[in-house]
Amino acid sequence: MARIALLPENLVSQIAAGEVVERPASVVKELLENALDAKASQIELSLEDGGIRAIRLRDNGHGINCDDLLLAVQQHATSKIRSLDDLLAVRSHGFRGEALASVGSVAELTITSRTPEAEHASSISNRTGQWQLAPAAGGQGTMVEVLGLFHTIPARRRFLKTPATELNHCREAFQRAALAHPQVRWQFRHNDKLLLSLPAQDHVERVARLFDIDPATMAVCRQAHGPMTIHAFLQRPTEASHAADRQYFYVNGRPIRDRMLAHAMRSVYADLLHSDRQPRFALFIDIESDRVDVNVHPAKAEVRFRESQAVYQAVVQACRQSLALGQAGAVSPSGYATGTATAVSSIGPGQPVVTPANLTRPYPSQSALGLVSSGPGSAASFSSSVWRVNSPAAAFSIDASMQGGVAADADHPLGFALAQLHGIFILAQNAKGLVLVDMHAAHERIVYERLKAMPSGSMQQLLEPLALQASALELETLQAQQGLLHDLGFSLSVLSEQSMAVRGLPVLLAQAQVEPLVRQTLAELAQHGLSSLMEEKRNALLATMACHGAVRANRRLAIPEMNALLRDMERTERADQCNHGRPTWVQLDLQTLDRFFLRGQ
C-alpha cells in the first residue's frame, strides 16, 4: 500500500498554478488586478504572440518594497489580508497571494518595482532557476515581465490555442478591467502594435467606447436597494445585435460570472428583444462585504450572495425601470434617426385600462383604445393613400397645448400628428423634425403594458383538486411563498409530508399543463423568490392578446385619434418598441431632411 507523503514544493506550486494560470489571459487578469490594487492611474500591457512568448505589464502604482519582493513570489504571501476578518471583508482584487508564485512556477518571471520613498528600483527574477534580487533602474510603480509561458511544461503548452485566439482572450481580460475603471488610462499593444488606447474618462464614455455604441443608445441605471447599489449600463433593445459578446457582471468592482445574474438580465430583456438578438450591458453591484462571499472560486471568478433572491429582484427591478424610462432613444433601422434618452412617466392612476373583452374585437372601439372620438365625417379631408390635413392649422387646433407652437414639444416629445400614410404609419411633427410611428406596433405595446398592470391574482378553480407528489424543497417553498403564489393566481396546499394539492391556477394559464407548471413555478420561486418562468408564460399570453387588440393596419384614424395614440405612447413604459422588439417610431431630424434636399449645400 502506498505511503502518504508531503508533495515537493515545486509540485505544490504547479498544482496551484493549474488553478490560477490556465492561459496567457489568466496571467494578464492577475497582473491587471495587482496593478489596480496598487492604485495605478496608468497601466500599459504589451504582448508577443498572444502572450505565449511574452507578457509585459507596467503601472505607476505605489510599487513593492525591496524587502518585500522575495516574499511577493512565495505562495500565500499578500499585503491585502492578515486575518479571517480581513478575508471576509476583502475589497481588493488579488488577495489570495498565489498569482505571482504560480506564474513563476510555469514561466520566466521578472518583477521590477520602485516605491515613492525608494532611491532606486529593485528587481527579482527566476531566470537562473532560483529567485535573485538586485538593484535596477526604473520609475515609480511596477514592471512585470513573463516570458515563455509553460515553456518547461510541454504538456500544458500543447493545450494553448493559436496566438490569435490567445490574443482575443487577453483582449477580453483587458477590456473587462478597463470597463470597471474609467479613471485609469490604459494602453494595449501586441507585437509592438498599439491595439487600444483609453484615456481617463467618464464612465458612460468608457462603456460606449468599449461597446462600440453611441452613448445615446444606452440606458444608465443607478439605484440603491438597502445594503446594495445597482449601477448598470444597458444597450437599448432596438440596438441589440446577434452576438452576446459584451455582457459583463461586476461585484464590488471585481468581474465575475454568475448564472443567477445572467438569468436576471434575460428576464429584464425578456419581452423587449427582436428575434434572437442580444444586448450589450455592464452590470455593477456594490454590496456590503458581509453579504457576499468572494472566496469560493480559485480564480475569484464567482461569488456567493447571502441573499441571492434579494439581489435578483433588485437587479430586475432597477434595470427594467431604467429601460422603461428612455423612450426618445429609438433609432431607425435605416440609420436615419438619432436621439437622446428622454424620461417619460409610466401609466399612472386614472389612465384608461383595456379589458380583455375589448381585446377580442378585430377593430377595438375608440373608447377601448383610450382615443378621442373624431365624430362622423372626420376622415373626409384625407385621400385614400395618404390622409392629408387640408389646413395645417386644423391638426393643431384640437389640443390646447399646441397654442404655444413648437415650443410646447418639451411636454410632447413625439409631437403632433400631421397625417396617416397608407393606413400604417402616423406622420407627426416635433421640435426636432419629423416623427414616423408604426401605429399597430405602438398600440400593441400600449395595450400589452396595460394588461401587465392588471391584477394577476385572478384565479380559476379546478373542477377537482389535483394531488401531486412533492419533494421537501417544494413543500418548503409552497409554505414560505404562499402569499406570492396567491398573487400569481395559484391555490396550493400541503396534503402530507410528501404531497400537495392543486386547487386553482392563474386564469390566464388555466389551459396549461398543471403539473409541469406548478413544479417549474415552485423551482423558480425556490431559486429566485419569484417565477420568471411564470412571468414569461403570462407575458407571452398577454402579448398575443395585445397583438389581437391593437389597432390594425389600414384602420383609418382621425387626427385626434392619432394624437391620443402619441400621448399614450409618451405615458407608456418601453413604448419605443413593440412586444417583439421592433421599433415603434423613428425620428428624422431637420438636419437629415436638409441633407435629403441638399439645402445649404
Coordinates of C-alpha atoms in Angstrom, one line a residue:
M1 CA 0.0 0.0 0.0
A2 CA 1.3 3.4 -1.0
R3 CA 2.5 5.6 1.9
I4 CA 1.3 9.1 2.4
A5 CA 4.0 11.8 1.8
L6 CA 4.2 15.5 1.6
L7 CA 4.4 16.8 -2.0
P8 CA 7.6 18.6 -3.2
E9 CA 7.3 22.3 -3.1
N10 CA 7.7 22.8 -6.8
L11 CA 4.9 20.3 -7.5
V12 CA 2.7 22.1 -5.0
S13 CA 3.4 25.3 -6.9
Q14 CA 2.5 23.8 -10.2
I15 CA -0.8 22.4 -8.8
A16 CA -1.7 25.8 -7.6
A17 CA -0.7 27.2 -10.9
G18 CA -3.1 24.9 -12.6
E19 CA -5.9 26.6 -10.6
V20 CA -4.8 30.1 -11.3
V21 CA -2.9 30.0 -14.7
E22 CA -4.9 28.4 -17.5
R23 CA -3.6 30.5 -20.4
P24 CA -2.0 33.9 -21.1
A25 CA -5.2 35.7 -20.3
S26 CA -5.2 34.2 -16.8
V27 CA -1.8 35.9 -16.2
V28 CA -3.0 39.1 -17.7
K29 CA -6.0 39.2 -15.4
E30 CA -3.9 38.6 -12.3
L31 CA -1.3 41.2 -13.2
L32 CA -4.0 43.8 -14.0
E33 CA -5.7 43.2 -10.7
N34 CA -2.4 43.7 -8.9
A35 CA -1.9 47.0 -10.7
L36 CA -5.3 48.2 -9.8
D37 CA -4.8 47.2 -6.2
A38 CA -1.6 49.3 -6.3
K39 CA -3.8 52.4 -7.1
A40 CA -2.2 52.8 -10.5
S41 CA -3.6 55.6 -12.7
Q42 CA -1.8 54.4 -15.8
I43 CA -1.5 50.8 -17.0
E44 CA 0.3 49.6 -20.1
L45 CA 0.1 46.0 -21.4
S46 CA 2.3 44.6 -24.1
L47 CA 2.1 41.1 -25.6
E48 CA 4.1 39.0 -28.0
D49 CA 2.4 36.1 -29.9
G50 CA -0.8 36.4 -28.0
G51 CA 1.0 36.4 -24.7
I52 CA 2.6 32.9 -25.3
R53 CA 6.0 34.4 -25.9
A54 CA 5.9 37.4 -23.7
I55 CA 3.6 39.4 -21.4
R56 CA 4.8 42.8 -20.0
L57 CA 2.7 45.0 -17.8
R58 CA 3.8 48.4 -16.5
D59 CA 1.9 50.5 -13.9
N60 CA 2.6 53.7 -12.0
G61 CA 1.1 52.4 -8.7
H62 CA 2.7 52.5 -5.2
G63 CA 5.2 49.7 -6.0
I64 CA 6.7 47.0 -3.9
N65 CA 9.3 47.5 -1.3
C66 CA 12.7 45.9 -2.0
D67 CA 12.5 43.8 1.2
D68 CA 9.0 42.5 0.1
L69 CA 10.0 41.3 -3.3
L70 CA 11.3 38.0 -2.1
L71 CA 8.1 37.4 -0.2
A72 CA 5.9 38.5 -3.1
V73 CA 6.8 35.5 -5.2
Q74 CA 6.2 33.0 -2.4
Q75 CA 2.9 31.1 -2.0
H76 CA 0.2 32.5 0.2
A77 CA 2.1 35.8 0.6
T78 CA 0.0 39.0 0.3
S79 CA -0.2 42.5 1.7
K80 CA -4.0 42.6 1.4
I81 CA -5.3 40.3 4.3
R82 CA -4.0 39.4 7.7
S83 CA -6.8 37.6 9.3
L84 CA -10.1 35.8 8.7
D85 CA -12.0 39.0 9.3
D86 CA -9.9 40.7 6.6
L87 CA -10.7 37.8 4.2
L88 CA -14.5 38.1 4.8
A89 CA -14.4 41.9 4.3
V90 CA -11.9 42.0 1.4
R91 CA -12.5 44.6 -1.2
S92 CA -9.2 44.3 -3.2
H93 CA -8.9 42.3 -6.4
G94 CA -5.9 39.9 -5.9
F95 CA -5.8 38.7 -2.3
R96 CA -5.0 35.0 -2.4
G97 CA -1.3 35.5 -2.6
E98 CA -0.9 32.8 -5.2
A99 CA -0.7 34.6 -8.5
L100 CA 3.0 35.6 -8.7
A101 CA 4.2 32.4 -7.2
S102 CA 2.0 30.4 -9.6
V103 CA 3.2 32.3 -12.7
G104 CA 6.8 32.0 -11.5
S105 CA 6.4 28.2 -11.4
V106 CA 5.4 27.9 -15.1
A107 CA 7.3 30.8 -16.7
E108 CA 10.3 33.0 -16.6
L109 CA 9.3 35.9 -14.3
T110 CA 10.9 39.3 -13.7
I111 CA 9.5 41.9 -11.4
T112 CA 11.0 45.4 -11.3
S113 CA 9.4 47.8 -8.8
R114 CA 10.0 51.1 -7.0
T115 CA 8.1 52.8 -4.2
P116 CA 7.8 56.6 -3.9
E117 CA 10.3 56.5 -0.9
A118 CA 12.9 54.3 -2.5
E119 CA 16.1 55.8 -4.0
H120 CA 16.1 53.3 -6.9
A121 CA 14.1 50.4 -8.2
S122 CA 14.7 46.7 -7.3
S123 CA 14.3 43.6 -9.4
I124 CA 13.7 40.0 -8.7
S125 CA 14.0 37.2 -11.4
N126 CA 13.9 33.4 -11.6
R127 CA 15.9 33.3 -14.9
T128 CA 18.6 31.2 -13.4
G129 CA 16.2 28.8 -11.8
Q130 CA 16.4 30.5 -8.4
W131 CA 15.0 33.8 -7.3
Q132 CA 17.6 36.5 -7.4
L133 CA 17.2 40.1 -6.1
A134 CA 19.2 43.0 -7.4
P135 CA 19.1 46.8 -7.8
A136 CA 17.6 48.1 -11.0
A137 CA 16.7 51.3 -12.9
G138 CA 13.0 52.3 -13.1
G139 CA 10.5 54.9 -12.1
Q140 CA 7.7 54.6 -9.5
G141 CA 5.4 51.6 -10.0
T142 CA 5.9 48.1 -11.1
M143 CA 7.0 46.3 -14.3
V144 CA 6.2 42.6 -14.6
E145 CA 7.7 40.5 -17.5
V146 CA 6.5 36.9 -18.1
L147 CA 8.5 35.0 -20.8
G148 CA 7.8 31.6 -22.3
L149 CA 4.6 30.6 -20.6
F150 CA 4.7 26.8 -19.9
H151 CA 8.0 26.5 -21.7
T152 CA 9.1 23.9 -19.1
I153 CA 5.8 22.1 -19.2
P154 CA 5.2 20.9 -22.8
A155 CA 2.0 19.0 -21.8
R156 CA 0.4 22.3 -20.6
R157 CA 1.8 24.3 -23.5
R158 CA 0.1 21.9 -26.0
F159 CA -3.3 23.0 -24.7
L160 CA -2.7 26.6 -25.7
K161 CA -4.5 27.8 -28.9
T162 CA -3.2 29.9 -31.7
P163 CA -1.6 33.3 -30.9
A164 CA -4.7 35.0 -32.5
T165 CA -7.1 33.0 -30.2
E166 CA -5.0 33.7 -27.1
L167 CA -4.8 37.4 -28.0
N168 CA -8.6 37.6 -28.1
H169 CA -8.8 36.1 -24.6
C170 CA -6.2 38.6 -23.4
R171 CA -8.0 41.5 -25.0
E172 CA -11.2 40.4 -23.3
A173 CA -9.5 40.3 -19.9
F174 CA -8.0 43.7 -20.6
Q175 CA -11.4 45.2 -21.6
R176 CA -13.2 43.7 -18.6
A177 CA -10.7 45.5 -16.3
A178 CA -10.8 48.8 -18.2
L179 CA -14.6 48.8 -18.3
A180 CA -14.7 48.9 -14.5
H181 CA -12.0 51.6 -14.0
P182 CA -12.7 54.6 -16.3
Q183 CA -10.4 56.8 -14.0
V184 CA -7.4 54.8 -15.2
R185 CA -5.5 55.5 -18.5
W186 CA -5.0 52.2 -20.4
Q187 CA -2.8 51.1 -23.3
F188 CA -2.7 47.7 -25.0
R189 CA 0.0 46.6 -27.5
H190 CA 0.6 43.4 -29.4
N191 CA 3.8 42.7 -31.3
D192 CA 4.7 46.4 -30.9
K193 CA 1.4 47.5 -32.5
L194 CA -1.0 49.7 -30.5
L195 CA -4.4 48.0 -30.4
L196 CA -6.2 50.1 -27.8
S197 CA -5.6 53.4 -26.0
L198 CA -8.1 54.7 -23.5
P199 CA -7.8 58.0 -21.7
A200 CA -9.1 58.5 -18.2
Q201 CA -12.8 59.4 -19.0
D202 CA -16.4 59.4 -17.8
H203 CA -17.8 56.0 -17.1
V204 CA -20.5 56.4 -19.8
E205 CA -17.9 57.3 -22.4
R206 CA -15.7 54.4 -21.4
V207 CA -18.6 51.9 -21.7
A208 CA -19.7 53.3 -25.0
R209 CA -16.2 53.2 -26.4
L210 CA -15.6 49.6 -25.4
F211 CA -19.1 48.5 -26.5
D212 CA -18.6 50.5 -29.8
I213 CA -22.0 52.1 -29.5
D214 CA -23.5 55.6 -29.3
P215 CA -23.9 56.7 -25.7
A216 CA -27.4 58.0 -26.7
T217 CA -28.4 54.4 -27.3
M218 CA -27.7 53.4 -23.7
A219 CA -29.9 53.5 -20.6
V220 CA -27.9 54.2 -17.4
C221 CA -29.2 53.0 -14.1
R222 CA -28.1 53.8 -10.6
Q223 CA -30.3 52.7 -7.7
A224 CA -29.8 51.9 -4.1
H225 CA -31.5 48.8 -2.7
G226 CA -30.9 48.5 1.0
P227 CA -27.3 47.2 1.5
M228 CA -26.5 47.3 -2.2
T229 CA -26.3 49.7 -5.1
I230 CA -27.1 48.7 -8.7
H231 CA -25.2 50.5 -11.4
A232 CA -25.9 49.4 -14.9
F233 CA -25.2 50.5 -18.5
L234 CA -27.8 48.9 -20.8
Q235 CA -28.0 48.9 -24.5
R236 CA -31.5 49.7 -25.7
P237 CA -33.2 46.6 -27.1
T238 CA -33.7 48.1 -30.6
E239 CA -29.9 48.4 -30.9
A240 CA -29.1 44.8 -29.9
S241 CA -27.1 42.6 -32.2
H242 CA -27.0 38.9 -32.8
A243 CA -23.8 38.4 -30.8
A244 CA -23.8 38.0 -27.0
D245 CA -20.2 39.1 -26.8
R246 CA -20.3 42.0 -24.4
Q247 CA -22.3 41.2 -21.3
Y248 CA -20.4 41.9 -18.1
F249 CA -21.1 41.4 -14.4
Y250 CA -19.1 43.0 -11.5
V251 CA -19.4 42.7 -7.8
N252 CA -17.6 45.3 -5.7
G253 CA -15.5 46.1 -8.8
R254 CA -14.5 42.5 -9.4
P255 CA -15.5 40.9 -12.8
I256 CA -17.4 37.7 -12.2
R257 CA -19.5 35.0 -13.9
D258 CA -22.9 34.3 -12.3
R259 CA -25.8 32.2 -13.6
M260 CA -28.3 33.9 -11.3
L261 CA -27.4 37.4 -12.6
A262 CA -27.4 36.2 -16.2
H263 CA -30.9 34.8 -15.6
A264 CA -31.9 38.2 -14.1
M265 CA -30.7 40.1 -17.2
R266 CA -32.6 37.7 -19.5
S267 CA -35.7 38.4 -17.5
V268 CA -35.0 42.2 -17.9
Y269 CA -34.9 41.9 -21.7
A270 CA -37.5 39.1 -21.9
D271 CA -40.2 40.9 -23.9
L272 CA -38.0 43.6 -25.5
L273 CA -35.8 41.9 -28.0
H274 CA -36.4 41.1 -31.6
S275 CA -35.8 37.5 -32.7
D276 CA -32.5 36.1 -31.3
R277 CA -30.8 39.5 -30.7
Q278 CA -28.6 40.0 -27.7
P279 CA -28.0 43.3 -25.9
R280 CA -24.7 44.6 -24.6
F281 CA -24.6 45.6 -20.9
A282 CA -22.4 46.1 -17.9
L283 CA -23.9 45.4 -14.5
F284 CA -22.1 46.6 -11.4
I285 CA -23.3 45.6 -7.9
D286 CA -21.7 47.2 -4.9
I287 CA -22.7 45.3 -1.8
E288 CA -21.7 45.1 1.8
S289 CA -18.8 42.7 2.3
D290 CA -20.6 40.5 4.8
R291 CA -23.4 39.8 2.4
V292 CA -21.2 38.2 -0.3
D293 CA -18.5 35.5 -0.2
V294 CA -15.8 36.2 -2.8
N295 CA -13.6 33.3 -1.6
V296 CA -15.5 30.5 -3.4
H297 CA -13.5 30.2 -6.6
P298 CA -9.8 29.6 -7.2
A299 CA -9.6 32.4 -9.8
K300 CA -12.1 34.6 -7.9
A301 CA -14.4 34.4 -11.0
E302 CA -17.6 33.5 -8.9
V303 CA -19.2 34.8 -5.7
R304 CA -21.9 33.6 -3.4
F305 CA -24.6 36.0 -2.3
R306 CA -26.0 35.6 1.2
E307 CA -29.4 36.8 0.0
S308 CA -29.4 35.8 -3.7
Q309 CA -33.2 36.3 -4.1
A310 CA -33.0 39.9 -2.9
V311 CA -30.1 40.6 -5.3
Y312 CA -32.0 39.0 -8.2
Q313 CA -35.1 41.1 -7.6
A314 CA -33.2 44.3 -7.1
V315 CA -31.3 43.8 -10.4
V316 CA -34.5 43.1 -12.3
Q317 CA -36.4 46.0 -10.8
A318 CA -33.7 48.6 -11.3
C319 CA -32.8 47.6 -14.9
R320 CA -36.4 47.3 -16.0
Q321 CA -37.2 50.7 -14.7
S322 CA -34.1 52.1 -16.4
L323 CA -35.1 50.7 -19.8
A324 CA -38.7 51.8 -19.4
L325 CA -37.7 55.5 -18.9
G326 CA -35.9 56.3 -22.1
Q327 CA -38.4 56.5 -24.9
A328 CA -36.8 59.0 -27.2
G329 CA -33.7 57.0 -28.0
A330 CA -35.3 54.7 -30.6
V331 CA -33.2 54.6 -33.8
S332 CA -34.5 53.8 -37.2
P333 CA -33.2 50.5 -38.8
S334 CA -32.3 52.7 -41.8
G335 CA -29.9 54.6 -39.7
Y336 CA -31.5 58.0 -40.4
A337 CA -32.5 58.8 -36.8
T338 CA -30.6 59.6 -33.8
G339 CA -31.9 60.5 -30.4
T340 CA -31.1 61.1 -26.7
A341 CA -32.7 59.4 -23.8
T342 CA -35.8 61.3 -22.5
A343 CA -37.5 60.2 -19.4
V344 CA -41.3 59.7 -19.7
S345 CA -43.7 58.9 -16.9
S346 CA -45.3 55.5 -16.6
I347 CA -49.0 54.9 -16.6
G348 CA -50.5 56.4 -13.5
P349 CA -53.8 56.4 -11.8
G350 CA -56.7 57.5 -14.0
Q351 CA -55.2 56.2 -17.2
P352 CA -57.6 54.1 -19.3
V353 CA -57.3 50.3 -18.9
V354 CA -58.0 47.9 -21.7
T355 CA -60.2 45.0 -20.6
P356 CA -59.9 41.5 -22.1
A357 CA -63.4 41.9 -23.6
N358 CA -62.1 44.8 -25.7
L359 CA -59.2 42.8 -26.9
T360 CA -61.2 40.2 -28.7
R361 CA -62.6 42.7 -31.2
P362 CA -60.7 42.8 -34.5
Y363 CA -61.1 46.6 -34.5
P364 CA -61.4 47.9 -30.9
S365 CA -63.7 50.8 -30.3
Q366 CA -62.1 54.2 -29.8
S367 CA -63.2 54.3 -26.2
A368 CA -61.4 51.0 -25.6
L369 CA -58.2 52.4 -27.2
G370 CA -58.4 55.4 -25.0
L371 CA -58.6 57.6 -28.1
V372 CA -60.7 60.7 -28.7
S373 CA -63.8 60.2 -30.8
S374 CA -63.5 62.1 -34.1
G375 CA -67.2 62.1 -35.0
P376 CA -68.8 61.4 -38.3
G377 CA -67.0 62.5 -41.4
S378 CA -63.7 63.2 -39.7
A379 CA -61.8 61.4 -42.4
A380 CA -63.3 63.4 -45.3
S381 CA -60.2 65.5 -45.6
F382 CA -58.0 62.6 -46.5
S383 CA -57.2 60.8 -49.7
S384 CA -57.1 57.0 -50.0
S385 CA -53.3 56.6 -49.8
V386 CA -52.1 59.5 -47.7
W387 CA -54.5 61.1 -45.2
R388 CA -53.7 64.8 -45.6
V389 CA -54.9 67.6 -43.5
N390 CA -56.4 70.4 -45.8
S391 CA -55.3 73.1 -43.4
P392 CA -52.2 72.5 -41.3
A393 CA -53.7 74.6 -38.5
A394 CA -56.6 72.1 -38.2
A395 CA -54.3 69.4 -36.8
F396 CA -53.1 71.7 -34.1
S397 CA -56.4 73.3 -33.1
I398 CA -57.5 70.1 -31.3
D399 CA -55.1 70.3 -28.5
A400 CA -54.7 73.4 -26.3
S401 CA -51.1 72.6 -25.5
M402 CA -50.2 73.4 -29.2
Q403 CA -51.2 77.0 -28.8
G404 CA -47.6 77.8 -27.9
G405 CA -46.4 76.3 -31.2
V406 CA -43.4 74.0 -31.4
A407 CA -42.1 75.2 -28.0
A408 CA -44.8 73.1 -26.5
D409 CA -43.0 70.0 -27.7
A410 CA -41.0 69.9 -24.5
D411 CA -44.0 68.3 -22.9
H412 CA -44.8 66.2 -26.0
P413 CA -41.6 64.6 -27.3
L414 CA -43.4 62.7 -30.0
G415 CA -45.0 65.9 -31.3
F416 CA -48.4 66.2 -33.0
A417 CA -50.0 64.3 -35.9
L418 CA -50.0 65.6 -39.4
A419 CA -51.2 62.7 -41.5
Q420 CA -51.5 58.9 -41.8
L421 CA -49.5 57.1 -44.5
H422 CA -51.1 54.1 -46.3
G423 CA -53.1 53.3 -43.2
I424 CA -49.9 52.0 -41.5
F425 CA -47.8 55.0 -40.3
I426 CA -48.5 58.2 -38.5
L427 CA -46.6 61.3 -39.5
A428 CA -46.0 63.8 -36.7
Q429 CA -44.0 67.0 -36.2
N430 CA -42.0 67.6 -33.1
A431 CA -39.3 70.2 -32.2
K432 CA -36.6 68.1 -33.9
G433 CA -38.3 67.4 -37.1
L434 CA -40.5 64.6 -38.4
V435 CA -41.6 61.5 -36.4
L436 CA -42.8 58.3 -38.1
V437 CA -44.9 55.9 -36.0
D438 CA -45.9 52.4 -36.8
M439 CA -49.4 52.7 -35.3
H440 CA -50.1 48.9 -34.8
A441 CA -46.7 48.2 -33.2
A442 CA -47.0 51.3 -30.9
H443 CA -50.6 50.5 -29.8
E444 CA -49.6 46.8 -29.3
R445 CA -47.1 47.9 -26.7
I446 CA -49.6 50.2 -25.0
V447 CA -52.2 47.5 -24.7
Y448 CA -49.6 45.0 -23.6
E449 CA -48.2 47.2 -20.8
R450 CA -51.8 47.9 -19.5
L451 CA -52.6 44.2 -19.5
K452 CA -49.4 43.5 -17.5
A453 CA -50.5 46.2 -15.0
M454 CA -53.9 44.5 -14.4
P455 CA -54.2 42.4 -11.2
S456 CA -52.8 39.0 -11.7
G457 CA -54.2 37.3 -8.7
S458 CA -57.4 36.3 -10.5
M459 CA -57.7 32.5 -10.2
Q460 CA -59.7 29.7 -11.9
Q461 CA -60.7 26.9 -9.5
L462 CA -60.1 23.3 -10.8
L463 CA -63.2 21.2 -11.0
E464 CA -61.5 18.7 -8.8
P465 CA -58.3 19.2 -6.7
L466 CA -55.2 17.5 -8.1
A467 CA -52.9 15.7 -5.7
L468 CA -49.2 15.7 -6.6
Q469 CA -46.2 14.0 -5.1
A470 CA -43.9 16.8 -3.7
S471 CA -40.3 17.0 -2.6
A472 CA -39.3 18.5 0.7
L473 CA -38.0 21.6 -1.1
E474 CA -41.2 22.0 -3.0
L475 CA -43.3 21.8 0.2
E476 CA -41.0 24.2 2.0
T477 CA -41.2 26.7 -0.9
L478 CA -45.0 26.3 -1.0
Q479 CA -45.3 27.2 2.6
A480 CA -42.8 30.0 2.5
Q481 CA -44.2 31.7 -0.6
Q482 CA -47.9 31.3 -0.1
G483 CA -48.5 35.0 -0.4
L484 CA -46.6 35.3 -3.7
L485 CA -48.2 32.1 -5.1
H486 CA -51.7 33.5 -4.3
D487 CA -50.7 36.8 -6.0
L488 CA -49.7 34.8 -9.1
G489 CA -53.1 33.1 -9.1
F490 CA -52.2 29.7 -7.6
S491 CA -54.2 27.8 -4.9
L492 CA -51.8 25.2 -3.5
S493 CA -51.8 23.5 -0.1
V494 CA -49.8 20.8 1.7
L495 CA -51.6 17.4 1.9
S496 CA -48.9 15.4 3.7
E497 CA -45.2 15.2 4.2
Q498 CA -44.8 14.0 0.6
S499 CA -47.7 15.6 -1.3
M500 CA -49.5 18.8 -2.2
A501 CA -52.9 19.7 -3.6
V502 CA -53.5 22.0 -6.6
R503 CA -56.9 23.7 -6.3
G504 CA -56.6 26.6 -8.6
L505 CA -54.5 28.1 -11.4
P506 CA -54.0 31.6 -12.8
V507 CA -57.0 32.3 -15.0
L508 CA -54.7 33.3 -18.0
L509 CA -52.9 29.9 -17.7
A510 CA -55.9 27.7 -16.9
Q511 CA -55.3 25.6 -20.0
A512 CA -51.7 24.9 -19.2
Q513 CA -50.4 21.5 -18.2
V514 CA -50.9 21.6 -14.5
E515 CA -48.0 19.5 -13.0
P516 CA -45.1 21.0 -15.1
L517 CA -46.4 24.5 -14.5
V518 CA -46.7 24.0 -10.7
R519 CA -43.3 22.3 -10.4
Q520 CA -41.4 24.7 -12.5
T521 CA -43.0 27.7 -10.7
L522 CA -42.0 26.3 -7.3
A523 CA -38.5 25.6 -8.6
E524 CA -38.2 29.3 -9.8
L525 CA -39.6 30.5 -6.5
A526 CA -37.1 28.4 -4.6
Q527 CA -34.1 29.8 -6.6
H528 CA -35.1 33.4 -7.3
G529 CA -38.0 34.3 -5.0
L530 CA -40.3 34.9 -8.0
S531 CA -41.2 32.9 -11.0
S532 CA -39.6 34.3 -14.1
L533 CA -40.9 31.3 -16.0
M534 CA -44.4 32.1 -14.8
E535 CA -44.0 35.7 -15.8
E536 CA -42.7 34.7 -19.2
K537 CA -45.7 32.4 -19.8
R538 CA -48.1 35.0 -18.6
N539 CA -46.4 37.8 -20.7
A540 CA -46.4 35.6 -23.8
L541 CA -50.2 35.2 -23.5
L542 CA -50.7 38.9 -22.8
A543 CA -48.5 39.8 -25.8
T544 CA -50.8 37.6 -28.0
M545 CA -53.9 39.2 -26.6
A546 CA -52.3 42.7 -27.1
C547 CA -51.5 41.9 -30.7
H548 CA -55.1 41.0 -31.4
G549 CA -56.3 44.0 -29.5
A550 CA -54.1 46.6 -31.1
V551 CA -55.3 48.9 -33.8
R552 CA -54.9 47.2 -37.2
A553 CA -53.1 48.3 -40.4
N554 CA -55.5 50.1 -42.8
R555 CA -57.6 51.3 -39.9
R556 CA -58.3 55.0 -40.6
L557 CA -57.5 57.2 -37.7
A558 CA -58.5 60.9 -37.5
I559 CA -56.1 63.5 -36.3
P560 CA -57.5 63.5 -32.7
E561 CA -57.1 59.7 -32.6
M562 CA -53.5 59.9 -33.8
N563 CA -52.6 62.5 -31.2
A564 CA -54.3 60.4 -28.5
L565 CA -52.1 57.5 -29.5
L566 CA -49.0 59.7 -29.4
R567 CA -49.9 60.9 -25.9
D568 CA -50.4 57.3 -24.8
M569 CA -47.0 56.3 -26.2
E570 CA -45.4 59.1 -24.1
R571 CA -47.1 57.8 -21.0
T572 CA -46.2 54.1 -21.6
E573 CA -43.1 52.3 -20.5
R574 CA -41.0 50.7 -23.2
A575 CA -43.1 52.4 -25.9
D576 CA -40.2 52.7 -28.2
Q577 CA -40.5 49.1 -29.3
C578 CA -43.3 46.6 -29.8
N579 CA -43.7 43.3 -27.9
H580 CA -41.5 41.6 -30.5
G581 CA -38.6 44.1 -30.1
R582 CA -39.2 46.1 -33.3
P583 CA -39.0 49.9 -33.2
T584 CA -42.4 51.6 -32.9
W585 CA -41.2 55.1 -34.1
V586 CA -38.2 56.8 -35.7
Q587 CA -37.1 60.4 -35.7
L588 CA -35.9 62.3 -38.9
D589 CA -34.3 65.5 -37.6
L590 CA -34.3 68.7 -39.6
Q591 CA -30.6 68.3 -40.4
T592 CA -31.2 65.0 -42.0
L593 CA -34.1 66.4 -44.0
D594 CA -31.9 69.3 -45.2
R595 CA -29.4 66.8 -46.4
F596 CA -32.0 64.9 -48.4
F597 CA -32.8 68.0 -50.3
L598 CA -29.2 69.5 -50.4
R599 CA -30.4 72.5 -48.5
G600 CA -27.5 74.8 -47.6
Q601 CA -25.0 72.9 -49.8

